Coordinates of C-alpha atoms in Angstrom, one line a residue:
X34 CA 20.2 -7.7 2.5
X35 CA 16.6 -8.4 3.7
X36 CA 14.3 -8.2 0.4
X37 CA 11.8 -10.7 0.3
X38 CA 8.9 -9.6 -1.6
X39 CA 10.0 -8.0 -5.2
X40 CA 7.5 -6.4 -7.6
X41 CA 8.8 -6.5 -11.0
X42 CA 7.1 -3.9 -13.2
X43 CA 6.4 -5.1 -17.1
X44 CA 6.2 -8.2 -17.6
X45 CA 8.2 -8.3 -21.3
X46 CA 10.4 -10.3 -22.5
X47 CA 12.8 -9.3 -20.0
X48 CA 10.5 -8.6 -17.2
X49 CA 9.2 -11.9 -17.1
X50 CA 12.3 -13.2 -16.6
X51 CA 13.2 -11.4 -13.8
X52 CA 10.1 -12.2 -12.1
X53 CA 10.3 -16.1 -13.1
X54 CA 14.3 -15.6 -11.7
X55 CA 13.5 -14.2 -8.2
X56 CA 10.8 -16.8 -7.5
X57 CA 13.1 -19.5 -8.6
X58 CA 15.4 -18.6 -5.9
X59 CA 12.9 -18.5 -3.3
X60 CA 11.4 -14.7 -3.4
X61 CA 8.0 -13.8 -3.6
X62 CA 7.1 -11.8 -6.6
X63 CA 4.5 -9.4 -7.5
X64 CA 4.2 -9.0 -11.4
X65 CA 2.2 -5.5 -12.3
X66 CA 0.9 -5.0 -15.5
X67 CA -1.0 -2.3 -17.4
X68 CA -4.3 -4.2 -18.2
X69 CA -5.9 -7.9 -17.6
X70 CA -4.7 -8.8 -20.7
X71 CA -1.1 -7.7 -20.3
X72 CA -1.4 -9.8 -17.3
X73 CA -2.8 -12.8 -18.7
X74 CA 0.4 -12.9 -21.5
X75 CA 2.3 -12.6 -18.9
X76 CA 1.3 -15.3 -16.8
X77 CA 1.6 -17.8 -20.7
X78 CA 5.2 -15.6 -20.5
X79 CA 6.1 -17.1 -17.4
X80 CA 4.8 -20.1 -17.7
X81 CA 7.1 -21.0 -21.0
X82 CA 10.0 -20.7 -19.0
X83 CA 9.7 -23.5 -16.8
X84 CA 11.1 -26.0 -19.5
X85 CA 13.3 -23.7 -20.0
X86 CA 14.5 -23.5 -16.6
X87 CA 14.3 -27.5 -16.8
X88 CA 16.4 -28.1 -20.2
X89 CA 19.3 -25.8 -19.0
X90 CA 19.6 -26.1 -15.3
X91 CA 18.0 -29.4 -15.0
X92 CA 15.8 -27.9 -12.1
X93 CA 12.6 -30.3 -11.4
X94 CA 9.3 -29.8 -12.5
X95 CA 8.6 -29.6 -8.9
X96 CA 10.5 -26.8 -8.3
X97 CA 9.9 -24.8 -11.4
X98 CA 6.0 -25.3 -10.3
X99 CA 6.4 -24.2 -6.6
X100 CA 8.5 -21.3 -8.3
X101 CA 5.4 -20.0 -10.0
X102 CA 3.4 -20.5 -7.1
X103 CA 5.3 -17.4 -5.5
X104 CA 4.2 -15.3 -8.2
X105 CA 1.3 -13.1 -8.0
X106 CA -0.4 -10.9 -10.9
X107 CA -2.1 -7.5 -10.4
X108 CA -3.2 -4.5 -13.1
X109 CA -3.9 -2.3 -10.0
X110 CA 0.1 -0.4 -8.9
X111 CA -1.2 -0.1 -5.3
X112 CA -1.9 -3.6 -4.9
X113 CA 1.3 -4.6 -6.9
X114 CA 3.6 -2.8 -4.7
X115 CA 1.9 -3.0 -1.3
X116 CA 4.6 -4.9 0.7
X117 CA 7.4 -4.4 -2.2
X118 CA 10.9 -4.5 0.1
X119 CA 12.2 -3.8 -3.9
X120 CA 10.6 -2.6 -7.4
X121 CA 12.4 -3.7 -10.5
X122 CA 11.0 -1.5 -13.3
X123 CA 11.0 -2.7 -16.6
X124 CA 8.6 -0.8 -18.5
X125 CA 9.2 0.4 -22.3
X126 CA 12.3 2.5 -23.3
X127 CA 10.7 5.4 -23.5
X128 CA 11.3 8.5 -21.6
X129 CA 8.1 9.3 -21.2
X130 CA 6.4 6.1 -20.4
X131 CA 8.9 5.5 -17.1
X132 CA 8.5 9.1 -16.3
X133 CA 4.7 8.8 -15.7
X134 CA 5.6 5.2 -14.4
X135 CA 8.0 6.3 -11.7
X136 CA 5.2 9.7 -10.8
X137 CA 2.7 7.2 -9.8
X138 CA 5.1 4.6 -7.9
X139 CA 6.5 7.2 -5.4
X140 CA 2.5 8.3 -4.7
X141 CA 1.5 4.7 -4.0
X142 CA 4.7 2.6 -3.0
X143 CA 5.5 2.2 0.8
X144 CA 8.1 4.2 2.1
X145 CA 10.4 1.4 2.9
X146 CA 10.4 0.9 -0.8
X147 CA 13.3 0.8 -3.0
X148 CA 13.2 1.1 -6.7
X149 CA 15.4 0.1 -9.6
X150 CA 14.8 0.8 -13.2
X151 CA 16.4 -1.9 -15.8
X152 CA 16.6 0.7 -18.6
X153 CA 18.9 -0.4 -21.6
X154 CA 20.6 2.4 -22.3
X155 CA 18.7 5.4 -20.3
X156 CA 20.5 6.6 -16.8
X157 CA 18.6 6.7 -13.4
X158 CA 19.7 10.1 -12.9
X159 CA 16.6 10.8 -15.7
X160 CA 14.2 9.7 -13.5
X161 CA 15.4 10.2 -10.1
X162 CA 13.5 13.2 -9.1
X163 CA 10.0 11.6 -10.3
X164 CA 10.4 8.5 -8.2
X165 CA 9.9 10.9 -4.9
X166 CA 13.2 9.2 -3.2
X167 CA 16.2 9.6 -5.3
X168 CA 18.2 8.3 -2.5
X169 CA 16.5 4.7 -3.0
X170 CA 16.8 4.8 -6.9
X171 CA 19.2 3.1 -8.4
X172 CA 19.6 0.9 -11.9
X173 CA 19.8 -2.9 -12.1
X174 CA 20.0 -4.3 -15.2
X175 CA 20.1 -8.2 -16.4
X176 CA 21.4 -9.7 -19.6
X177 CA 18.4 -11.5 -21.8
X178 CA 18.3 -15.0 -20.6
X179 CA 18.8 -14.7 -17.1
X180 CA 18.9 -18.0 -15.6
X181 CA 22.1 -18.9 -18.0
X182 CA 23.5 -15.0 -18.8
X183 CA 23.3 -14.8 -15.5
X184 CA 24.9 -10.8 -15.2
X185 CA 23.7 -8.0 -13.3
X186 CA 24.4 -4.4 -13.5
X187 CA 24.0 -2.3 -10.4
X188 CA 24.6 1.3 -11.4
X189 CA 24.3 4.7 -8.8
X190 CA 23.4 7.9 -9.7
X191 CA 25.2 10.9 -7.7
X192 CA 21.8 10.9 -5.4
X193 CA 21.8 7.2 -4.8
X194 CA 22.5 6.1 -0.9
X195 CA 25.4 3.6 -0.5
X196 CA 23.8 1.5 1.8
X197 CA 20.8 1.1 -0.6
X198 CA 23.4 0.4 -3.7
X199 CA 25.2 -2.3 -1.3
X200 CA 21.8 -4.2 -0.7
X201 CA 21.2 -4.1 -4.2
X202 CA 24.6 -5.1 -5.2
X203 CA 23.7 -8.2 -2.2
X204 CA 20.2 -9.1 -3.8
X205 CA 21.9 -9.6 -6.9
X206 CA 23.8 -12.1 -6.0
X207 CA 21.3 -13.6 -4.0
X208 CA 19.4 -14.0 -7.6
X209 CA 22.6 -15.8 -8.7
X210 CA 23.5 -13.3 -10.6
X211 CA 27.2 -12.2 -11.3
X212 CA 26.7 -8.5 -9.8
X213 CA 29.0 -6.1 -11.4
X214 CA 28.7 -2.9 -9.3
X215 CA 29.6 0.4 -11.7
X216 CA 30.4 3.3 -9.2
X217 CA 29.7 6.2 -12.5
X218 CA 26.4 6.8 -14.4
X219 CA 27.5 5.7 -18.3
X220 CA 24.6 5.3 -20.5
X221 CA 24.0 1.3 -21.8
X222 CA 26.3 0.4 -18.8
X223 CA 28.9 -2.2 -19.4
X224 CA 27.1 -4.6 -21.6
X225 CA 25.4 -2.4 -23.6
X226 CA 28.1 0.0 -24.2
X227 CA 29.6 -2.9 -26.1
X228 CA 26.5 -4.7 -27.5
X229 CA 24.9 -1.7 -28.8
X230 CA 26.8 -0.4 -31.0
X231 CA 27.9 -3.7 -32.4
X232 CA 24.1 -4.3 -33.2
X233 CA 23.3 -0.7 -35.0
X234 CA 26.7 -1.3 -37.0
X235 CA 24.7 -4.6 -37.9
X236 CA 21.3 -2.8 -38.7
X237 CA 23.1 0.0 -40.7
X238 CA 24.5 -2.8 -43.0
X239 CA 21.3 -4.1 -43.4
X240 CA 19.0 -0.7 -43.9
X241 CA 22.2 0.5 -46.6
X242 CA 21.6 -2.9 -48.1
X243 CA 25.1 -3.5 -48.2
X244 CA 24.3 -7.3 -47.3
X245 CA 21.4 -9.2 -45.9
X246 CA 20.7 -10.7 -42.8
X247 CA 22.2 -14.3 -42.7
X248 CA 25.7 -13.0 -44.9
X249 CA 26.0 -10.2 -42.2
X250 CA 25.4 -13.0 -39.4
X251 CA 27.2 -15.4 -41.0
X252 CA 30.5 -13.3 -41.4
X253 CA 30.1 -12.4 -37.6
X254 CA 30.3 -16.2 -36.6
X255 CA 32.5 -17.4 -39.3
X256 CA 35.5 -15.2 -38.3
X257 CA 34.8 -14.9 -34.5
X258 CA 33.8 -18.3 -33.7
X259 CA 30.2 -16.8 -32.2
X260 CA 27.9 -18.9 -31.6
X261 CA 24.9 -16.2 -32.5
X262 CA 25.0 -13.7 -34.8
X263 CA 23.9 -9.8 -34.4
X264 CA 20.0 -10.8 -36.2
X265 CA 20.2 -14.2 -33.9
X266 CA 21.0 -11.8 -30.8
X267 CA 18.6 -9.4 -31.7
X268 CA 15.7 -11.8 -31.9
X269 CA 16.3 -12.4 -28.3
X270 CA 16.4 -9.2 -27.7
X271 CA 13.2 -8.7 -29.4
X272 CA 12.7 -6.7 -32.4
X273 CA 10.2 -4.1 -30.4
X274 CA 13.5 -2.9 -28.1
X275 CA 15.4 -2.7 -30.9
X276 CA 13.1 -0.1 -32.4
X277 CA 12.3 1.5 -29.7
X278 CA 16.4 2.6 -28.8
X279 CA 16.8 3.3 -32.9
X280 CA 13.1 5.8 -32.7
X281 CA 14.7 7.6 -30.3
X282 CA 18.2 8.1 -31.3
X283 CA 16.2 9.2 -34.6
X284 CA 14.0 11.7 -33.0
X285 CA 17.0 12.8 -30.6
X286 CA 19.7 12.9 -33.8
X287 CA 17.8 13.3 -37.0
X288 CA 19.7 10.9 -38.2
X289 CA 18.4 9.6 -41.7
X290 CA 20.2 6.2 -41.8
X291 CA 18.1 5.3 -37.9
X292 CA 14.8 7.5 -39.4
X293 CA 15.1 4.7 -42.4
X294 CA 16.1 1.9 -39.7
X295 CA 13.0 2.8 -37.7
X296 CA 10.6 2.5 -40.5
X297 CA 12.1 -0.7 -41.5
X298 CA 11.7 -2.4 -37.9
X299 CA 8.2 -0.7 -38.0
X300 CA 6.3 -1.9 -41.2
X301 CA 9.2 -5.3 -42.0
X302 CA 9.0 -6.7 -38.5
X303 CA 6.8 -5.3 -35.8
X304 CA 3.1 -4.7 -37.9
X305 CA 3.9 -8.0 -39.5
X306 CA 4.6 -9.3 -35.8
X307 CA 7.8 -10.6 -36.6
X308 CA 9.3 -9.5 -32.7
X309 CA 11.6 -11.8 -32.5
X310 CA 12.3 -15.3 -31.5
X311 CA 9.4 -15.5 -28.3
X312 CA 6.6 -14.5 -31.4
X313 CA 8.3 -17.5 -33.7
X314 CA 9.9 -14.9 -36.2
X315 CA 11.8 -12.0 -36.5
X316 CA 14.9 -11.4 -38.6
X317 CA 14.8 -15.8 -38.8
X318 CA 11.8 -18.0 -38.2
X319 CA 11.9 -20.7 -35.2
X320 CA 12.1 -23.1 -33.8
X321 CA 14.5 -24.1 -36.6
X322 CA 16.2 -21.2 -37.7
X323 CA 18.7 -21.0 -40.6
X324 CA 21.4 -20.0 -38.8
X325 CA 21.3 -23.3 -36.9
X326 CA 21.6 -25.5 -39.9
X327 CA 24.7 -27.9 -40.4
X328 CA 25.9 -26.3 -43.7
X329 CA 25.1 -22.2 -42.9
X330 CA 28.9 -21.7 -41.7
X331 CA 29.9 -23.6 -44.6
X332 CA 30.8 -22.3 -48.2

């Protein structure tokens, strides 16, 4: 494996993250952005996660500032990618949006480069003729706080070249990641095959009003012994992912029960800019949410 620069494209909640995680461990990181002012959230993004980085693996704050010293911001894709050994994609989960995306990588991105897409729950193989070089497409997805949940997902699609998945599957590890390779295309991967559905059974509850938010969390921890429930985990998430996977599988299904789950993320969390736990409230408010009271487990 001989990446070192890495553009990460998007710099959400997750995005950030990656791009914070690769400097931290010595890469240098490009961070590409749609507009100045994407970029300068982005930079206040990254910046938050140095005491993060601090509290929970005690790193100096030394080293977390020489780690954002490696980062560099751009709104221009050509400049982003200029000397990119690796793109990491992480732009909306929407089919369209990455499709565009990936049209106007392949036209400007060295030939060297290799790109990965950190989709959710969308497969490479969706994308892998719009990048220009299916060969050096792959997936690589991370679990929502990085630096602790510290998983990565390397996934092919038929196209993909072995030796590129193999220095992917080595770069992850070099991020200190925990690389789980997955040799077959399977939509949400490993974690999210499991986590998704286990948050829309949630939601559903919730949108059929069968119980609100802390009694369905509350059941979920009491009986399992988890320290978050679904909401809790969804707030990290952020409440924007959420509603973009359940607008889809609305459009794609015409499902009511999501078309009703939609609207309620829409007009209950998102226009009210409850996104979750990085905006200060979503399904609970921080820094002190409910769920993190002494007596919420309690009868």
């Amino acid at each position: 494996m001989n990446f070192k620069n890495i553009t990460v494209a998007g710099s959400g909640v997750l995005g950030s993250q990656i791009a914070f995680q690769a400097a931290f461990k010595g890469f240098q990181v490009s961070v590409y952005d749609i507009n100045d002012e994407a970029i300068e959230k982005a930079k206040d993004r990254i910046s938050k996660l140095k005491p993060r980085y601090q509290k929970d693996l005690g790193a100096s704050e030394e080293y977390v500032n020489s780690a954002y010293d490696l980062i560099t911001f751009y709104s221009d894709l050509a400049q982003a990618v200029a000397n990119a050994d690796l793109v990491i994609e992480a732009v909306p989960e929407v089919v369209g949006i990455k499709t565009d995306f990936y049209k106007q990588l392949g036209e400007v991105a060295p030939e060297k480069t290799i790109f990965a897409t950190n989709s959710s729950t969308l497969l490479p193989s969706q994308f892998a003729e719009a990048t220009g070089r299916p060969e050096k497409f792959l997936a690589l997805h991370f679990a929502n706080e990085i630096w602790r949940n510290n998983t990565a997902e390397i996934m092919k699609h038929p196209g993909t070249d072995m030796e590129v998945f193999n220095k992917v599957v080595e770069f992850a590890k070099a991020l200190g990641m925990v690389a789980l390779p997955l040799h077959k295309e399977q939509p949400g991967y490993i974690l999210n095959s499991l986590l998704v559905p286990f948050l829309e059974a949630a939601q559903m509850l919730l949108v059929k009003e069968v119980a609100d938010v802390e009694t369905i969390d509350k059941t979920w921890m009491v009986a399992t012994g988890a320290p978050l429930g679904p909401f809790a985990i969804l707030d990290v998430v952020g409440v924007t992912t959420a509603y973009n996977i359940t607008s889809a599988k609305a459009q794609a299904s015409g499902n009511e029960n999501f078309k009703k789950l939609a609207e309620l993320l829409k007009t209950e969390y998102i226009d009210k800019g409850r996104l979750g736990r990085e905006t200060g409230e979503g399904f609970y408010k921080y820094p002190n949410p409910s769920f993190m009271a002494s007596d919420f487990l309690k009868s």
